[in-house]
CSV table of C-alpha atoms in Angstrom, one decimal:
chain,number,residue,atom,x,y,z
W,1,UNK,CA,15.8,7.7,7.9
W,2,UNK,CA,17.2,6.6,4.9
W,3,UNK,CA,15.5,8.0,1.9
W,4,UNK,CA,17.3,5.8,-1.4
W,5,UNK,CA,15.7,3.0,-2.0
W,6,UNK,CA,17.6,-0.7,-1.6
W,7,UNK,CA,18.3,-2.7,-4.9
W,8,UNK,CA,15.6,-4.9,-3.6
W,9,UNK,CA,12.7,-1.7,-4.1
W,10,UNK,CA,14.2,-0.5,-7.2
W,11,UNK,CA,13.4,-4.6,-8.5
W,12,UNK,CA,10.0,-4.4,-7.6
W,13,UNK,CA,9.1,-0.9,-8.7
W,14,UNK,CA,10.2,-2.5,-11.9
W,15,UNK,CA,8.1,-5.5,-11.9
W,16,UNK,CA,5.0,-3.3,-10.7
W,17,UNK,CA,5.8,-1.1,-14.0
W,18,UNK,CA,5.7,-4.1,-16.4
W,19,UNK,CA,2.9,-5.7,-14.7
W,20,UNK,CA,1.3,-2.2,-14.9
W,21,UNK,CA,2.2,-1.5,-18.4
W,22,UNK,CA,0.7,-4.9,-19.2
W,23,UNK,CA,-2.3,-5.1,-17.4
W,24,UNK,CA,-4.0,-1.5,-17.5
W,25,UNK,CA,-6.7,-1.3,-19.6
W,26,UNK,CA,-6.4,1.5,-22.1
W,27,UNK,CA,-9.4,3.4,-22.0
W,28,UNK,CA,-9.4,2.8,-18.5
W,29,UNK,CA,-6.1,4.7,-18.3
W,30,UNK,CA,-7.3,7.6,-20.7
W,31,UNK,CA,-10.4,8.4,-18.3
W,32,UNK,CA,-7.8,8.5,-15.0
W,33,UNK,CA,-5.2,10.8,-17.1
W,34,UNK,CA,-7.8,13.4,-18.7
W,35,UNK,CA,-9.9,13.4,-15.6
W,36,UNK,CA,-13.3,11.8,-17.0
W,37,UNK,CA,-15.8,9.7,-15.5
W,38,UNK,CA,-15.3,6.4,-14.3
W,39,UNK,CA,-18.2,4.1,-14.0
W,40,UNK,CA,-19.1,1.3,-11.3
W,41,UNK,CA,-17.9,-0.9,-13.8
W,42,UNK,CA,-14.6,0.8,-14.6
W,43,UNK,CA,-13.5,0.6,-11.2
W,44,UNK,CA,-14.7,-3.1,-10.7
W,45,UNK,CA,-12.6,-4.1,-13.5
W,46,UNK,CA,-9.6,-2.9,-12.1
W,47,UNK,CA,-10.4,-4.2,-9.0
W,48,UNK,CA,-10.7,-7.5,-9.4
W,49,UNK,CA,-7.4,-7.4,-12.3
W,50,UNK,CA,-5.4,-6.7,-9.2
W,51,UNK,CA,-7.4,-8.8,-7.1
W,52,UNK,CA,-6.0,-11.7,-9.5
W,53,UNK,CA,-2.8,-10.7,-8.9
W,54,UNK,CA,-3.1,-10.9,-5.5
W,55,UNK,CA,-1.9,-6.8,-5.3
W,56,UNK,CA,-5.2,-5.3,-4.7
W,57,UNK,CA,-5.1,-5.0,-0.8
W,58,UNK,CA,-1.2,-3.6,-0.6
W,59,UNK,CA,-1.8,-2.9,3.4
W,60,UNK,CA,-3.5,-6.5,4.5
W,61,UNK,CA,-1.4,-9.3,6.1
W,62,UNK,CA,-0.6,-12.4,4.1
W,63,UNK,CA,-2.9,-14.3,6.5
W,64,UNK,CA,-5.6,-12.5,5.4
W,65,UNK,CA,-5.0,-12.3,1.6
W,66,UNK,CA,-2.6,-9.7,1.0
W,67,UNK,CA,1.0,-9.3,-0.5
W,68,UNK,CA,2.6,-8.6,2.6
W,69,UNK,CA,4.3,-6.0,1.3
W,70,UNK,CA,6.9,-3.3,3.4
W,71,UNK,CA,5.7,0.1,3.7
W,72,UNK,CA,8.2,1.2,0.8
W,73,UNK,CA,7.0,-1.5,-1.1
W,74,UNK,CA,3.7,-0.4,-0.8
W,75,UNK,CA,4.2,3.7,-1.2
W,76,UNK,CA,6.1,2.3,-4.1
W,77,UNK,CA,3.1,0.1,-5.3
W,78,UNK,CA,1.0,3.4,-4.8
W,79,UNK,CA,3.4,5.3,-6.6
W,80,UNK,CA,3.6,3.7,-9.8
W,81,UNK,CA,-0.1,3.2,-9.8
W,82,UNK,CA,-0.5,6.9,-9.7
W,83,UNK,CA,2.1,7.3,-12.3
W,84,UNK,CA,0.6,5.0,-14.6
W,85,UNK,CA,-2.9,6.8,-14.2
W,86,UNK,CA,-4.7,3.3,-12.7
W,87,UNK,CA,-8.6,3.8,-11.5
W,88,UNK,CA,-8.0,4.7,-7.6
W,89,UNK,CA,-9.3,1.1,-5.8
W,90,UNK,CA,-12.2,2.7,-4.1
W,91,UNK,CA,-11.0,3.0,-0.4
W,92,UNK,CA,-14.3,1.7,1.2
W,93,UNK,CA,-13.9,-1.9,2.0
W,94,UNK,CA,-10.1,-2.5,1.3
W,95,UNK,CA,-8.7,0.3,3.7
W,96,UNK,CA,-11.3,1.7,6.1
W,97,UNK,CA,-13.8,-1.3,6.8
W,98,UNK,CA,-11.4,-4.3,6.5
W,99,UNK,CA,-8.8,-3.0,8.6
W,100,UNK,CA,-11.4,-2.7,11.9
W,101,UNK,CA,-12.9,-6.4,10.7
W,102,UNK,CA,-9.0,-7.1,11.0
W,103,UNK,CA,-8.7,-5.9,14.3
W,104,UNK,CA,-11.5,-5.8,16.5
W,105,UNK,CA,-14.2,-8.4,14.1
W,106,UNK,CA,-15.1,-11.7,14.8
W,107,UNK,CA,-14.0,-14.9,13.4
W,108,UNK,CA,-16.5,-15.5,11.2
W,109,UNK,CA,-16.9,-11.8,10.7
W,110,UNK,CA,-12.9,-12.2,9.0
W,111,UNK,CA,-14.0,-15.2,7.8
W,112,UNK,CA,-17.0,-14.0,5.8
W,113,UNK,CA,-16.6,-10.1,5.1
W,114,UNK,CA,-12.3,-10.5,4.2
W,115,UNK,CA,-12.9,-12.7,1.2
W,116,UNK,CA,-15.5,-10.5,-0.1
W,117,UNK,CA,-13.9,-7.3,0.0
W,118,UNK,CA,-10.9,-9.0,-1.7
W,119,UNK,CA,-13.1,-10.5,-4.8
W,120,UNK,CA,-15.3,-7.3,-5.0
W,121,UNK,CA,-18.2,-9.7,-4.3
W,122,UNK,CA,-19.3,-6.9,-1.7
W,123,UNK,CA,-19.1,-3.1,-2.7
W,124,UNK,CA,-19.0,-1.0,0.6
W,125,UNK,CA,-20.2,2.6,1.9
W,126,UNK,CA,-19.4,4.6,4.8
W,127,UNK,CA,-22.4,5.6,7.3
W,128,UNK,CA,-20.8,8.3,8.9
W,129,UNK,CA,-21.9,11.4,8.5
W,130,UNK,CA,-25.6,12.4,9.1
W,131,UNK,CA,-27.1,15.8,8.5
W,132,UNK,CA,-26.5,17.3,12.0
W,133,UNK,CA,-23.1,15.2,12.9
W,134,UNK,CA,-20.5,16.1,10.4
W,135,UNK,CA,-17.1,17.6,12.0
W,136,UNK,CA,-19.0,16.4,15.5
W,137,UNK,CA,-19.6,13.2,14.2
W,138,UNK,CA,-20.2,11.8,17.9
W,139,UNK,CA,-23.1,13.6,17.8
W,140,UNK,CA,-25.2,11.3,15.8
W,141,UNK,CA,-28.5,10.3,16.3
W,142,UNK,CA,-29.4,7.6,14.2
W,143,UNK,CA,-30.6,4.6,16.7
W,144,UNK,CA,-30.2,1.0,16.9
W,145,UNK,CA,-32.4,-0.7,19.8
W,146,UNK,CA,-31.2,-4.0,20.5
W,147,UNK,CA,-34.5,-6.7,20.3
W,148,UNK,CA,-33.4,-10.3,21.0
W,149,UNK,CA,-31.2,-11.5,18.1
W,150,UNK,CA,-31.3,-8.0,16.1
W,151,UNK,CA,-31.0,-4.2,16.4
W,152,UNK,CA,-33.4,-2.4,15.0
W,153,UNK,CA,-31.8,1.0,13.2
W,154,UNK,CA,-33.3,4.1,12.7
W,155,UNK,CA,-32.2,7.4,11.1
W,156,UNK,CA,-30.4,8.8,8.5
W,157,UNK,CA,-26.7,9.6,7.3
W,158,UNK,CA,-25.8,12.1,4.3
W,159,UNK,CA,-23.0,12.6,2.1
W,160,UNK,CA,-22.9,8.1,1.3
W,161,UNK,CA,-20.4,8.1,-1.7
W,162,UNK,CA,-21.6,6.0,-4.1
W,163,UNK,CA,-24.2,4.2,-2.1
W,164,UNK,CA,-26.2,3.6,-5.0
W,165,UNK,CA,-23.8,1.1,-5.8
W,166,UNK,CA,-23.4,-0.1,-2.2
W,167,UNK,CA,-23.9,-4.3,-1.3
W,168,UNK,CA,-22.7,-2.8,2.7
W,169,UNK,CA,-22.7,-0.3,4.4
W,170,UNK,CA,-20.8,-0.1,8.2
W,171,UNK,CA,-22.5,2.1,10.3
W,172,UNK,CA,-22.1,3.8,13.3
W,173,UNK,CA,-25.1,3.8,15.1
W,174,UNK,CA,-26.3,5.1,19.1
W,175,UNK,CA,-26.6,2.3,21.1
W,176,UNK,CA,-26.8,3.8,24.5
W,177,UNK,CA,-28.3,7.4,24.9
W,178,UNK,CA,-27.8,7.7,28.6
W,179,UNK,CA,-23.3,8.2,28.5
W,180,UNK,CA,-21.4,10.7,27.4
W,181,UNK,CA,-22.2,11.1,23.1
W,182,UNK,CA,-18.0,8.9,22.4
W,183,UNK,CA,-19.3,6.3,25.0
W,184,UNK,CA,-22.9,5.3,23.3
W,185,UNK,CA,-21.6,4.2,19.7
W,186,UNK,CA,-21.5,0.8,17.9
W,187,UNK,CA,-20.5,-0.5,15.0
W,188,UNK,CA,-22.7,-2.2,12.5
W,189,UNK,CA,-22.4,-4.0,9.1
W,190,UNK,CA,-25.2,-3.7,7.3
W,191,UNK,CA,-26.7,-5.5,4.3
W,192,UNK,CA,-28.1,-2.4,1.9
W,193,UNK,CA,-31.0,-4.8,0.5
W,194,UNK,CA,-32.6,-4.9,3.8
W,195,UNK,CA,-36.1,-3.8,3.9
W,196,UNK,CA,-36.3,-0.5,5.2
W,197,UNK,CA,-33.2,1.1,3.4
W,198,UNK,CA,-34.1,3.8,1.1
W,199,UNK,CA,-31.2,5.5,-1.0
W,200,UNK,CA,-32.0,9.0,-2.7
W,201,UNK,CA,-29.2,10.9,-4.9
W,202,UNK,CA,-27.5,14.2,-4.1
W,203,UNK,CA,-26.7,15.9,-7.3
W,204,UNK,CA,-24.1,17.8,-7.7
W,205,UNK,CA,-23.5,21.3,-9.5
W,206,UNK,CA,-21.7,19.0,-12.2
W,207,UNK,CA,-24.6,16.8,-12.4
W,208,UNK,CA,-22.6,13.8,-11.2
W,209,UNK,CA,-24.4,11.1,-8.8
W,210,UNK,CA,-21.3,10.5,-6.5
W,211,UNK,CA,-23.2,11.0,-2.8
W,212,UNK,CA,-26.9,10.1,-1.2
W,213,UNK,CA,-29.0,10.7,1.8
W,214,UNK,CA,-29.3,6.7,2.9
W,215,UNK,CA,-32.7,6.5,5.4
W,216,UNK,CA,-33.2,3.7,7.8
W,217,UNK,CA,-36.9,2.7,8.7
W,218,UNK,CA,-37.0,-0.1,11.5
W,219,UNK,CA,-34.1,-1.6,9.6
W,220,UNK,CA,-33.5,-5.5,11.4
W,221,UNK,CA,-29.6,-5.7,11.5
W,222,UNK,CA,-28.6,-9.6,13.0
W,223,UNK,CA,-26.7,-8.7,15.9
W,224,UNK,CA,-23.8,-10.7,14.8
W,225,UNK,CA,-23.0,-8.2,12.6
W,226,UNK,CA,-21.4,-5.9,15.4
W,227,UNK,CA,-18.2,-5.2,15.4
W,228,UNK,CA,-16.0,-5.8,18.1
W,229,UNK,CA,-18.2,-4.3,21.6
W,230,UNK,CA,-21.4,-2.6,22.1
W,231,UNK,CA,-20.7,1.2,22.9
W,232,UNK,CA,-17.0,0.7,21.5
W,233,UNK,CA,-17.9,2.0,18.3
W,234,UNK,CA,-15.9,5.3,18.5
W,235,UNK,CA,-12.9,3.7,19.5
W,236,UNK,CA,-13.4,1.5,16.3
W,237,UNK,CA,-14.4,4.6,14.1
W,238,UNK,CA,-11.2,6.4,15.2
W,239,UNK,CA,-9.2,3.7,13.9
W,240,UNK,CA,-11.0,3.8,10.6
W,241,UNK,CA,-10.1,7.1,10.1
W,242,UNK,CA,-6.6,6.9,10.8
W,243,UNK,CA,-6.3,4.9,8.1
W,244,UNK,CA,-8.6,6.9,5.9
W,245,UNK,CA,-6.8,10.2,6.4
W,246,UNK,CA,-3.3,8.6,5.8
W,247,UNK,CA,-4.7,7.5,2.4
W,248,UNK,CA,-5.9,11.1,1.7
W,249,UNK,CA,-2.6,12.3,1.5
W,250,UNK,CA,-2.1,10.7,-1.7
W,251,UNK,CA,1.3,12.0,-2.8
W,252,UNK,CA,1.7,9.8,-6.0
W,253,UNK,CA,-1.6,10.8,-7.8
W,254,UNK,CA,-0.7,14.7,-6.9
W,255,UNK,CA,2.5,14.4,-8.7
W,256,UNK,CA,0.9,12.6,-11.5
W,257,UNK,CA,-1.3,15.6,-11.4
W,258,UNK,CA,1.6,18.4,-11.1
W,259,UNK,CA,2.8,16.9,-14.3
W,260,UNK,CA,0.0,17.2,-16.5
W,261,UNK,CA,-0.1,21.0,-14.9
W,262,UNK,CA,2.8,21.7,-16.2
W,263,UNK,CA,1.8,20.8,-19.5
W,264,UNK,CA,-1.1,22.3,-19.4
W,265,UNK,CA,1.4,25.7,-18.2
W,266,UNK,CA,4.0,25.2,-21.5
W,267,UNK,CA,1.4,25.2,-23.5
W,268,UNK,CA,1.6,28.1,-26.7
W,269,UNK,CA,-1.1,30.7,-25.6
W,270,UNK,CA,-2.7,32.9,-28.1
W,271,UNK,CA,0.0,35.5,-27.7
W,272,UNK,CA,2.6,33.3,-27.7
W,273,UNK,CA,4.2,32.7,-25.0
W,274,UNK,CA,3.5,29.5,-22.7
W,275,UNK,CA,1.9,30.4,-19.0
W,276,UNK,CA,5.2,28.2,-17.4
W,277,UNK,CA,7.1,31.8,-19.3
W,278,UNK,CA,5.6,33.7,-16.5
W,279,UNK,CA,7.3,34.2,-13.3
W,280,UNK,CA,4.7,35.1,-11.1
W,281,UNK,CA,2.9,31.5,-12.1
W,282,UNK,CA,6.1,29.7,-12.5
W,283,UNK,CA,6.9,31.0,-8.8
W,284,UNK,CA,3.6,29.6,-7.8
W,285,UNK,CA,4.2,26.3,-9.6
W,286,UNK,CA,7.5,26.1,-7.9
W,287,UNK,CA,5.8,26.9,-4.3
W,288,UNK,CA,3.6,24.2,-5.1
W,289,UNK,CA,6.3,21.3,-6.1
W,290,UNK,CA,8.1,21.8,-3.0
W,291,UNK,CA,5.1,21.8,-0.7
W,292,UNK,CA,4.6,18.3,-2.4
W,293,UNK,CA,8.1,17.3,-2.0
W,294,UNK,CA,7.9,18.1,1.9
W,295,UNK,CA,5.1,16.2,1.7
W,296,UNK,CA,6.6,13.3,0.7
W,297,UNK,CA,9.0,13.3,3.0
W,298,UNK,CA,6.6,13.1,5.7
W,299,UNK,CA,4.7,10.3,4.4
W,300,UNK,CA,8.0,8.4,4.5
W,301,UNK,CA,8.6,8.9,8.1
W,302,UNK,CA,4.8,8.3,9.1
W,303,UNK,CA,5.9,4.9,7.0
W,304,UNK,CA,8.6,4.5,8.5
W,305,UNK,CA,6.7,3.4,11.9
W,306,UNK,CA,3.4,2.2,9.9
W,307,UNK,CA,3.9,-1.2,12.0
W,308,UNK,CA,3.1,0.8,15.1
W,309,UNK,CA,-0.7,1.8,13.0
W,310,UNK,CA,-2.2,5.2,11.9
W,311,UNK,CA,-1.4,8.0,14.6
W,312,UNK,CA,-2.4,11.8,15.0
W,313,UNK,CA,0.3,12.5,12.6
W,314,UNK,CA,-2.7,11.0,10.0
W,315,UNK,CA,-4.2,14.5,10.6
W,316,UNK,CA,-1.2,16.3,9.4
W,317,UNK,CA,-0.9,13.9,6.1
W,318,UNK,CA,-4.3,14.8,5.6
W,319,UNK,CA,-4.5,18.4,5.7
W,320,UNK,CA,-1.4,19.1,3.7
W,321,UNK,CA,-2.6,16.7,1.0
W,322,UNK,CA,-5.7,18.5,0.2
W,323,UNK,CA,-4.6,21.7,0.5
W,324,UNK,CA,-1.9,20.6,-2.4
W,325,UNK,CA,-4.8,18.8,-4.4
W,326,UNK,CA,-7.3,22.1,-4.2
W,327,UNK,CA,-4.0,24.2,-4.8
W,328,UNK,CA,-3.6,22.0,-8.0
W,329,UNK,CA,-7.0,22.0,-9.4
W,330,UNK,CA,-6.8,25.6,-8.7
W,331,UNK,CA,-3.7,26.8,-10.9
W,332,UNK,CA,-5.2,24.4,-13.6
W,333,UNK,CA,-7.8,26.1,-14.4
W,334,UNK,CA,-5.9,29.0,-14.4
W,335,UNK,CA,-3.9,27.2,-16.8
W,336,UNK,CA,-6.4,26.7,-19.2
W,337,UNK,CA,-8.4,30.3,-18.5
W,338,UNK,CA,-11.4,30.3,-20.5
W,339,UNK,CA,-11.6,27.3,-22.1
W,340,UNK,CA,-12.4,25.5,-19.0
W,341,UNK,CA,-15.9,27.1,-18.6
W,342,UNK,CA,-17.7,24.9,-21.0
W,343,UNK,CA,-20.0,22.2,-19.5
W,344,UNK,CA,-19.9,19.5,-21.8
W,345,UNK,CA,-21.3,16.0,-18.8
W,346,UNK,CA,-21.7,13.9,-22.2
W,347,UNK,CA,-17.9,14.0,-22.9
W,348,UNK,CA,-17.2,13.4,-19.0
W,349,UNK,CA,-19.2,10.7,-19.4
W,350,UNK,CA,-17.7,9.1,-22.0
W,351,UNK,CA,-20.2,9.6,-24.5
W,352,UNK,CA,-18.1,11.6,-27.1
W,353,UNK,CA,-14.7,10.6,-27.8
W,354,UNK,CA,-13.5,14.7,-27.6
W,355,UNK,CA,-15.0,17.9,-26.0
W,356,UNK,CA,-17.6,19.9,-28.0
W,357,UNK,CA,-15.5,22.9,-27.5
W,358,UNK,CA,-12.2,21.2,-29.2
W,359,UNK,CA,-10.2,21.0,-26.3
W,360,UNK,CA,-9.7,17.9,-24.3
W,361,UNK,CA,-7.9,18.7,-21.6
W,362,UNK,CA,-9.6,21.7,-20.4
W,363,UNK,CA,-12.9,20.5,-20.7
W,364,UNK,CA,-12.9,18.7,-17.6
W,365,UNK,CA,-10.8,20.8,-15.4
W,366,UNK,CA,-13.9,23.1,-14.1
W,367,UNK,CA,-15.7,20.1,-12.8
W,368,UNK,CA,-12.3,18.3,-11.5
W,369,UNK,CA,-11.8,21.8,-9.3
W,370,UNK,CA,-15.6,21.7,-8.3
W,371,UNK,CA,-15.4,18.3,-7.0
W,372,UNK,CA,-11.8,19.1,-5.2
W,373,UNK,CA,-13.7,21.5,-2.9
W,374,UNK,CA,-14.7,18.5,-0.8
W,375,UNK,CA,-11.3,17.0,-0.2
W,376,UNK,CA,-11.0,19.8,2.7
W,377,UNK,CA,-14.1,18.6,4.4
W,378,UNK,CA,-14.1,14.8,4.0
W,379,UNK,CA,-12.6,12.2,6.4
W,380,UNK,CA,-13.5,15.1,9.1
W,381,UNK,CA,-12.4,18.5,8.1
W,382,UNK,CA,-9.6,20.2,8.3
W,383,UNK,CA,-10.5,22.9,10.8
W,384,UNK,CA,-11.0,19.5,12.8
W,385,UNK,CA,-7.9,18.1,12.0
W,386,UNK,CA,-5.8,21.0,12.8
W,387,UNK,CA,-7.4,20.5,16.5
W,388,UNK,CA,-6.4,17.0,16.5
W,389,UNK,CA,-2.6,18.4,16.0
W,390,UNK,CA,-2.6,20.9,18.0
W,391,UNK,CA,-4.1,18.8,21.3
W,392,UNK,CA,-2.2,15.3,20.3
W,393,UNK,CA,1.3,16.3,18.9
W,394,UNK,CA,1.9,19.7,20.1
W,395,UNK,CA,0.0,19.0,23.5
W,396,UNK,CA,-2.1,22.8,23.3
């Protein structure tokens, strides 16, 4: 594999720099780089001033609105994005949902939900997880009983990011009780202002709204919005989250975020000399850069075959990323030591232009670490992923 880029990469991660320089939105860039809030409509502007660019789907196919961009092209897309400190385009409908609507959906489903997705007419959730099938996902029980031109869905899913935003949800939904659990899933698009949804928050310890319990009470669900076969669900949601876990990984925001650490660690401490003067935490730092850098390399090679799709190797990319992004929010609060501990939600929020407690880039840090505690458990955990690698690539 040959790691230098071509003439033709290095001319295109200079036009995604100027465009970038040009088109993020200030404040918007402020928020990403000192680790504030965004808001629905933070990340809908960004959205749709890539989807005007035509760059706001780097993975799709040309035929389906996208750049059709290599898989350098688009780690270097992904890259400079990072670099830049852009809103993260929320992963939802652009990577998990569109992709199976790609591949197993309906012409009309292509023809109706692709455009959508692209414009940001249609913000989507993920019904995945329910409150007794997390890590065993095929365990879930929420029901969908097919009469005449509809399924009627019942049940409830938990841990919904951002479903109080939500125009769609895809759901995966027990169509056949009397299989093995894999064998009696589908696959259903749902329309989250049908009577019967109900959508209450789970607040967090930093009092952030980001998840939901979403309930579903005799829910009608037109039965042209399955995807793909009845009872094929699983093979569908395996797909999904091959592409979801390859997207975890995310190598360029984590050296975006190493960065500002090491800021953070040359900073003058109240005795005078800077953390980074340390060797104990500079030898941890330096652990922590090369884990990312062997990271990288491994994204490159899963690239390197991306045409062939997501494999079990997605498992690996996943684990290592988010032990590198807890690792990270880690060692910066130990960075800051004390002066992360004050909860101050109005300057997350973007309610104050500076931290009650004077300092700006600690203040958010405690709540940044908090939240990082889920990467580990999201997109199926990693004690589940390190199963997937052991039974898929080293055949155990």
């Amino acid at each position: 594999m040959d790691l230098n880029y071509t003439d033709e990469d290095l001319a295109f991660r200079d036009e995604v720099r100027t465009f970038l320089a040009e088109a993020l939105p200030a404040e918007l860039q402020h928020k990403v780089r000192h680790h504030l809030r965004l808001s629905k409509d933070d990340s809908v502007r960004w959205h749709r001033i890539l989807a005007e660019k035509g760059w706001v789907a780097p993975g799709w196919p040309v035929e389906f609105g996208g750049p059709g961009w290599t898989p350098v092209q688009r780690h270097v897309f992904e890259e400079e994005c990072a670099r830049a400190g852009t809103p993260q385009i929320l992963p939802f409908g652009v990577n998990m949902v569109a992709p199976v609507i790609m591949a197993f959906g309906s012409p009309e489903q292509k023809a109706y939900y692709l455009p959508r997705i692209l414009s940001c007419e249609h913000w989507w959730c993920q019904g995945y997880s329910e409150p007794g099938a997390g890590s065993d996902l095929a365990s879930l029980k929420t029901s969908a009983v097919r009469e005449g031109d509809y399924y009627i869905v019942n049940g409830q899913k938990t841990w919904t990011t951002l479903a109080q935003h939500a125009d769609m949800i895809f759901c995966l939904v027990r169509t056949d009780t009397g299989v093995r659990k894999q064998e009696g899933i589908s696959f259903l698009l749902i329309d989250m202002r049908t009577a019967g949804i109900t959508v209450r928050p789970i607040v967090m310890l930093d009092e952030d709204h980001e998840v939901n319990e979403v309930f579903f009470d005799n829910v009608r669900v037109p039965v042209a919005n399955l995807v793909g076969q009845e009872n094929r669900g699983w093979t569908y949601a395996k797909y999904l989250l091959g592409h979801e876990r390859t997207g975890i990984a995310a190598v360029g925001r984590s050296k975006r975020e190493l960065a500002f650490l090491k800021t953070l660690a040359a900073r003058e401490s109240k005795h005078g000399k800077p953390l980074i003067a340390d060797p104990l935490f500079a030898a941890r730092l330096a652990s922590l850069e090369i884990e990312l850098m062997a990271l990288e390399m491994t994204v490159l090679r899963v690239l390197s075959r991306a045409d062939k799709g997501p494999g079990p190797e997605a498992s690996v990319l996943k684990v290592r990323g988010t032990d590198i992004q807890q690792q990270l929010s880690e060692l910066m609060v130990e960075a800051v030591g004390p002066m992360a501990l004050p909860f101050d939600p109005a300057y997350l929020d973007g309610e104050r232009a500076h931290s009650a407690a004077g300092d700006d880039d600690a203040a958010p840090l405690l709540s940044h670490y908090f939240n990082y505690r889920k990467t580990s458990i999201y997109g199926g955990s990693n004690e589940i992923q390190r199963n997937i690698i052991t039974q898929m690539i080293l055949g155990l």
